[in-house]
């Protein structure tokens, strides 16, 4: 992969929970404006790796990390990294929708307000743009002042994506964002990723092989804390180089 187009680069990344090692020498390149799927059985390190990309693991006691994660040419683990700024640029959508117990409008305006935007006309514009980008505007434009908790699960997940987009990140990390959703809502989120990659770089953890095949440009297969292989998704699913990848994709284990 062309070095210049790398949005994110992990080099020799190791992670320990106390004395237990969870990631081993992970080397991974992520191209700008692409969707990268992280696949592998439960407990193989996919979500742990995802959380290293915006230092969410810093919140867990006893975690030690060695190696580098380079975002836009800067090592996010170097001294002096502004964590708040990093998490604004590299945002995360979690497995279960987690809207704040406030109105739909206030959910979206929350981040911009924290970052200093107070003018109502500007906030109105951000709320509308973010909801449109998340393919939710038409469904909620007449109920912006109603509680976000009244939305369906699929709508809540797209609301959380809109809330992320409101602070204008560069990278979207998605940790099994459709695992709690019904098939129709899942399809909407999948379609959304295809639209969003025109503006953002997306990395998604998924247990759904069909989903990885449908939406990703590149697939990375993790096993027991190791990155077994990474390649263009078509190649991973049709002619992987490692037998373990083929065994997992064809359902022989996992």
PDB file of N, CA and C in Angstrom, residues 126-175:
ATOM      1  N   UNK A 126     -25.309  22.586  12.125  1.00  0.00           N
ATOM      2  CA  UNK A 126     -24.540  21.372  12.430  1.00  0.00           C
ATOM      3  C   UNK A 126     -25.483  20.192  12.664  1.00  0.00           C
ATOM      4  N   UNK A 127     -26.557  20.424  13.413  1.00  0.00           N
ATOM      5  CA  UNK A 127     -27.511  19.352  13.720  1.00  0.00           C
ATOM      6  C   UNK A 127     -28.134  18.822  12.434  1.00  0.00           C
ATOM      7  N   UNK A 128     -28.577  19.726  11.566  1.00  0.00           N
ATOM      8  CA  UNK A 128     -29.203  19.285  10.321  1.00  0.00           C
ATOM      9  C   UNK A 128     -28.198  18.545   9.439  1.00  0.00           C
ATOM     10  N   UNK A 129     -27.003  19.106   9.285  1.00  0.00           N
ATOM     11  CA  UNK A 129     -25.993  18.482   8.418  1.00  0.00           C
ATOM     12  C   UNK A 129     -25.613  17.089   8.932  1.00  0.00           C
ATOM     13  N   UNK A 130     -25.423  16.981  10.246  1.00  0.00           N
ATOM     14  CA  UNK A 130     -24.979  15.702  10.823  1.00  0.00           C
ATOM     15  C   UNK A 130     -26.059  14.633  10.684  1.00  0.00           C
ATOM     16  N   UNK A 131     -27.308  15.022  10.921  1.00  0.00           N
ATOM     17  CA  UNK A 131     -28.407  14.064  10.784  1.00  0.00           C
ATOM     18  C   UNK A 131     -28.611  13.664   9.327  1.00  0.00           C
ATOM     19  N   UNK A 132     -28.382  14.604   8.412  1.00  0.00           N
ATOM     20  CA  UNK A 132     -28.489  14.265   6.991  1.00  0.00           C
ATOM     21  C   UNK A 132     -27.376  13.298   6.592  1.00  0.00           C
ATOM     22  N   UNK A 133     -26.169  13.561   7.076  1.00  0.00           N
ATOM     23  CA  UNK A 133     -25.042  12.671   6.761  1.00  0.00           C
ATOM     24  C   UNK A 133     -25.290  11.264   7.306  1.00  0.00           C
ATOM     25  N   UNK A 134     -25.987  11.186   8.432  1.00  0.00           N
ATOM     26  CA  UNK A 134     -26.271   9.886   9.049  1.00  0.00           C
ATOM     27  C   UNK A 134     -27.579   9.283   8.535  1.00  0.00           C
ATOM     28  N   UNK A 135     -28.137   9.871   7.479  1.00  0.00           N
ATOM     29  CA  UNK A 135     -29.369   9.364   6.850  1.00  0.00           C
ATOM     30  C   UNK A 135     -30.519   9.250   7.852  1.00  0.00           C
ATOM     31  N   UNK A 136     -30.622  10.258   8.723  1.00  0.00           N
ATOM     32  CA  UNK A 136     -31.646  10.222   9.773  1.00  0.00           C
ATOM     33  C   UNK A 136     -32.547  11.454   9.757  1.00  0.00           C
ATOM     34  N   UNK A 137     -32.127  12.498   9.051  1.00  0.00           N
ATOM     35  CA  UNK A 137     -32.822  13.784   9.088  1.00  0.00           C
ATOM     36  C   UNK A 137     -34.313  13.663   8.767  1.00  0.00           C
ATOM     37  N   UNK A 138     -34.632  12.984   7.672  1.00  0.00           N
ATOM     38  CA  UNK A 138     -36.033  12.889   7.253  1.00  0.00           C
ATOM     39  C   UNK A 138     -36.900  12.176   8.284  1.00  0.00           C
ATOM     40  N   UNK A 139     -36.304  11.287   9.050  1.00  0.00           N
ATOM     41  CA  UNK A 139     -37.061  10.525  10.049  1.00  0.00           C
ATOM     42  C   UNK A 139     -37.287  11.301  11.346  1.00  0.00           C
ATOM     43  N   UNK A 140     -36.420  12.271  11.645  1.00  0.00           N
ATOM     44  CA  UNK A 140     -36.507  12.927  12.969  1.00  0.00           C
ATOM     45  C   UNK A 140     -36.667  14.443  12.910  1.00  0.00           C
ATOM     46  N   UNK A 141     -36.705  15.039  11.710  1.00  0.00           N
ATOM     47  CA  UNK A 141     -36.685  16.504  11.627  1.00  0.00           C
ATOM     48  C   UNK A 141     -37.874  17.163  12.318  1.00  0.00           C
ATOM     49  N   UNK A 142     -38.987  16.431  12.472  1.00  0.00           N
ATOM     50  CA  UNK A 142     -40.168  17.003  13.128  1.00  0.00           C
ATOM     51  C   UNK A 142     -40.236  16.677  14.614  1.00  0.00           C
ATOM     52  N   UNK A 143     -39.211  16.011  15.122  1.00  0.00           N
ATOM     53  CA  UNK A 143     -39.225  15.649  16.561  1.00  0.00           C
ATOM     54  C   UNK A 143     -37.879  15.896  17.222  1.00  0.00           C
ATOM     55  N   UNK A 144     -37.190  16.934  16.770  1.00  0.00           N
ATOM     56  CA  UNK A 144     -35.848  17.233  17.293  1.00  0.00           C
ATOM     57  C   UNK A 144     -35.864  17.527  18.786  1.00  0.00           C
ATOM     58  N   UNK A 145     -36.994  18.019  19.291  1.00  0.00           N
ATOM     59  CA  UNK A 145     -37.064  18.373  20.712  1.00  0.00           C
ATOM     60  C   UNK A 145     -37.672  17.269  21.566  1.00  0.00           C
ATOM     61  N   UNK A 146     -37.817  16.088  20.969  1.00  0.00           N
ATOM     62  CA  UNK A 146     -38.272  14.913  21.729  1.00  0.00           C
ATOM     63  C   UNK A 146     -37.047  14.117  22.190  1.00  0.00           C
ATOM     64  N   UNK A 147     -37.260  13.296  23.212  1.00  0.00           N
ATOM     65  CA  UNK A 147     -36.151  12.517  23.760  1.00  0.00           C
ATOM     66  C   UNK A 147     -35.581  11.543  22.729  1.00  0.00           C
ATOM     67  N   UNK A 148     -34.261  11.467  22.684  1.00  0.00           N
ATOM     68  CA  UNK A 148     -33.588  10.527  21.788  1.00  0.00           C
ATOM     69  C   UNK A 148     -33.861   9.083  22.199  1.00  0.00           C
ATOM     70  N   UNK A 149     -34.252   8.880  23.461  1.00  0.00           N
ATOM     71  CA  UNK A 149     -34.503   7.524  23.955  1.00  0.00           C
ATOM     72  C   UNK A 149     -35.781   6.940  23.364  1.00  0.00           C
ATOM     73  N   UNK A 150     -36.599   7.791  22.718  1.00  0.00           N
ATOM     74  CA  UNK A 150     -37.828   7.318  22.087  1.00  0.00           C
ATOM     75  C   UNK A 150     -37.604   6.765  20.687  1.00  0.00           C
ATOM     76  N   UNK A 151     -36.389   6.869  20.186  1.00  0.00           N
ATOM     77  CA  UNK A 151     -36.074   6.353  18.850  1.00  0.00           C
ATOM     78  C   UNK A 151     -35.910   4.836  18.889  1.00  0.00           C
ATOM     79  N   UNK A 152     -36.077   4.189  17.744  1.00  0.00           N
ATOM     80  CA  UNK A 152     -35.819   2.751  17.656  1.00  0.00           C
ATOM     81  C   UNK A 152     -34.319   2.499  17.797  1.00  0.00           C
ATOM     82  N   UNK A 153     -33.970   1.221  18.000  1.00  0.00           N
ATOM     83  CA  UNK A 153     -32.550   0.887  18.168  1.00  0.00           C
ATOM     84  C   UNK A 153     -31.708   1.307  16.983  1.00  0.00           C
ATOM     85  N   UNK A 154     -32.219   1.043  15.776  1.00  0.00           N
ATOM     86  CA  UNK A 154     -31.473   1.414  14.569  1.00  0.00           C
ATOM     87  C   UNK A 154     -31.332   2.914  14.420  1.00  0.00           C
ATOM     88  N   UNK A 155     -32.406   3.635  14.757  1.00  0.00           N
ATOM     89  CA  UNK A 155     -32.348   5.100  14.707  1.00  0.00           C
ATOM     90  C   UNK A 155     -31.376   5.630  15.763  1.00  0.00           C
ATOM     91  N   UNK A 156     -31.383   5.019  16.939  1.00  0.00           N
ATOM     92  CA  UNK A 156     -30.450   5.452  17.993  1.00  0.00           C
ATOM     93  C   UNK A 156     -29.001   5.267  17.552  1.00  0.00           C
ATOM     94  N   UNK A 157     -28.714   4.170  16.842  1.00  0.00           N
ATOM     95  CA  UNK A 157     -27.336   3.947  16.397  1.00  0.00           C
ATOM     96  C   UNK A 157     -26.938   4.991  15.355  1.00  0.00           C
ATOM     97  N   UNK A 158     -27.855   5.311  14.434  1.00  0.00           N
ATOM     98  CA  UNK A 158     -27.541   6.354  13.453  1.00  0.00           C
ATOM     99  C   UNK A 158     -27.448   7.730  14.126  1.00  0.00           C
ATOM    100  N   UNK A 159     -28.213   7.925  15.201  1.00  0.00           N
ATOM    101  CA  UNK A 159     -28.086   9.166  15.979  1.00  0.00           C
ATOM    102  C   UNK A 159     -26.684   9.262  16.587  1.00  0.00           C
ATOM    103  N   UNK A 160     -26.182   8.140  17.105  1.00  0.00           N
ATOM    104  CA  UNK A 160     -24.837   8.143  17.695  1.00  0.00           C
ATOM    105  C   UNK A 160     -23.780   8.426  16.633  1.00  0.00           C
ATOM    106  N   UNK A 161     -24.008   7.930  15.419  1.00  0.00           N
ATOM    107  CA  UNK A 161     -23.101   8.236  14.316  1.00  0.00           C
ATOM    108  C   UNK A 161     -23.183   9.728  13.989  1.00  0.00           C
ATOM    109  N   UNK A 162     -24.396  10.271  13.954  1.00  0.00           N
ATOM    110  CA  UNK A 162     -24.577  11.709  13.690  1.00  0.00           C
ATOM    111  C   UNK A 162     -23.906  12.549  14.772  1.00  0.00           C
ATOM    112  N   UNK A 163     -24.021  12.104  16.019  1.00  0.00           N
ATOM    113  CA  UNK A 163     -23.401  12.827  17.142  1.00  0.00           C
ATOM    114  C   UNK A 163     -21.885  12.886  16.970  1.00  0.00           C
ATOM    115  N   UNK A 164     -21.333  11.794  16.437  1.00  0.00           N
ATOM    116  CA  UNK A 164     -19.899  11.747  16.154  1.00  0.00           C
ATOM    117  C   UNK A 164     -19.540  12.696  15.011  1.00  0.00           C
ATOM    118  N   UNK A 165     -20.344  12.677  13.950  1.00  0.00           N
ATOM    119  CA  UNK A 165     -20.063  13.514  12.778  1.00  0.00           C
ATOM    120  C   UNK A 165     -20.143  15.005  13.106  1.00  0.00           C
ATOM    121  N   UNK A 166     -20.921  15.344  14.136  1.00  0.00           N
ATOM    122  CA  UNK A 166     -21.117  16.760  14.494  1.00  0.00           C
ATOM    123  C   UNK A 166     -19.820  17.442  14.908  1.00  0.00           C
ATOM    124  N   UNK A 167     -18.845  16.676  15.415  1.00  0.00           N
ATOM    125  CA  UNK A 167     -17.573  17.284  15.826  1.00  0.00           C
ATOM    126  C   UNK A 167     -16.513  17.160  14.724  1.00  0.00           C
ATOM    127  N   UNK A 168     -16.957  16.737  13.535  1.00  0.00           N
ATOM    128  CA  UNK A 168     -16.119  16.693  12.330  1.00  0.00           C
ATOM    129  C   UNK A 168     -14.832  15.891  12.532  1.00  0.00           C
ATOM    130  N   UNK A 169     -14.977  14.584  12.775  1.00  0.00           N
ATOM    131  CA  UNK A 169     -13.788  13.736  12.896  1.00  0.00           C
ATOM    132  C   UNK A 169     -13.201  13.436  11.524  1.00  0.00           C
ATOM    133  N   UNK A 170     -12.053  12.774  11.509  1.00  0.00           N
ATOM    134  CA  UNK A 170     -11.454  12.278  10.264  1.00  0.00           C
ATOM    135  C   UNK A 170     -11.683  10.782  10.121  1.00  0.00           C
ATOM    136  N   UNK A 171     -11.708  10.102  11.285  1.00  0.00           N
ATOM    137  CA  UNK A 171     -11.759   8.645  11.316  1.00  0.00           C
ATOM    138  C   UNK A 171     -12.943   8.209  12.170  1.00  0.00           C
ATOM    139  N   UNK A 172     -13.689   7.206  11.685  1.00  0.00           N
ATOM    140  CA  UNK A 172     -14.786   6.617  12.448  1.00  0.00           C
ATOM    141  C   UNK A 172     -14.404   5.191  12.810  1.00  0.00           C
ATOM    142  N   UNK A 173     -14.341   4.907  14.104  1.00  0.00           N
ATOM    143  CA  UNK A 173     -14.114   3.550  14.595  1.00  0.00           C
ATOM    144  C   UNK A 173     -15.470   2.972  14.978  1.00  0.00           C
ATOM    145  N   UNK A 174     -15.809   1.810  14.456  1.00  0.00           N
ATOM    146  CA  UNK A 174     -17.110   1.201  14.731  1.00  0.00           C
ATOM    147  C   UNK A 174     -16.904  -0.189  15.317  1.00  0.00           C
ATOM    148  N   UNK A 175     -17.337  -0.371  16.563  1.00  0.00           N
ATOM    149  CA  UNK A 175     -17.142  -1.646  17.251  1.00  0.00           C
ATOM    150  C   UNK A 175     -18.437  -2.450  17.195  1.00  0.00           C
TER     151      UNK A 175
END
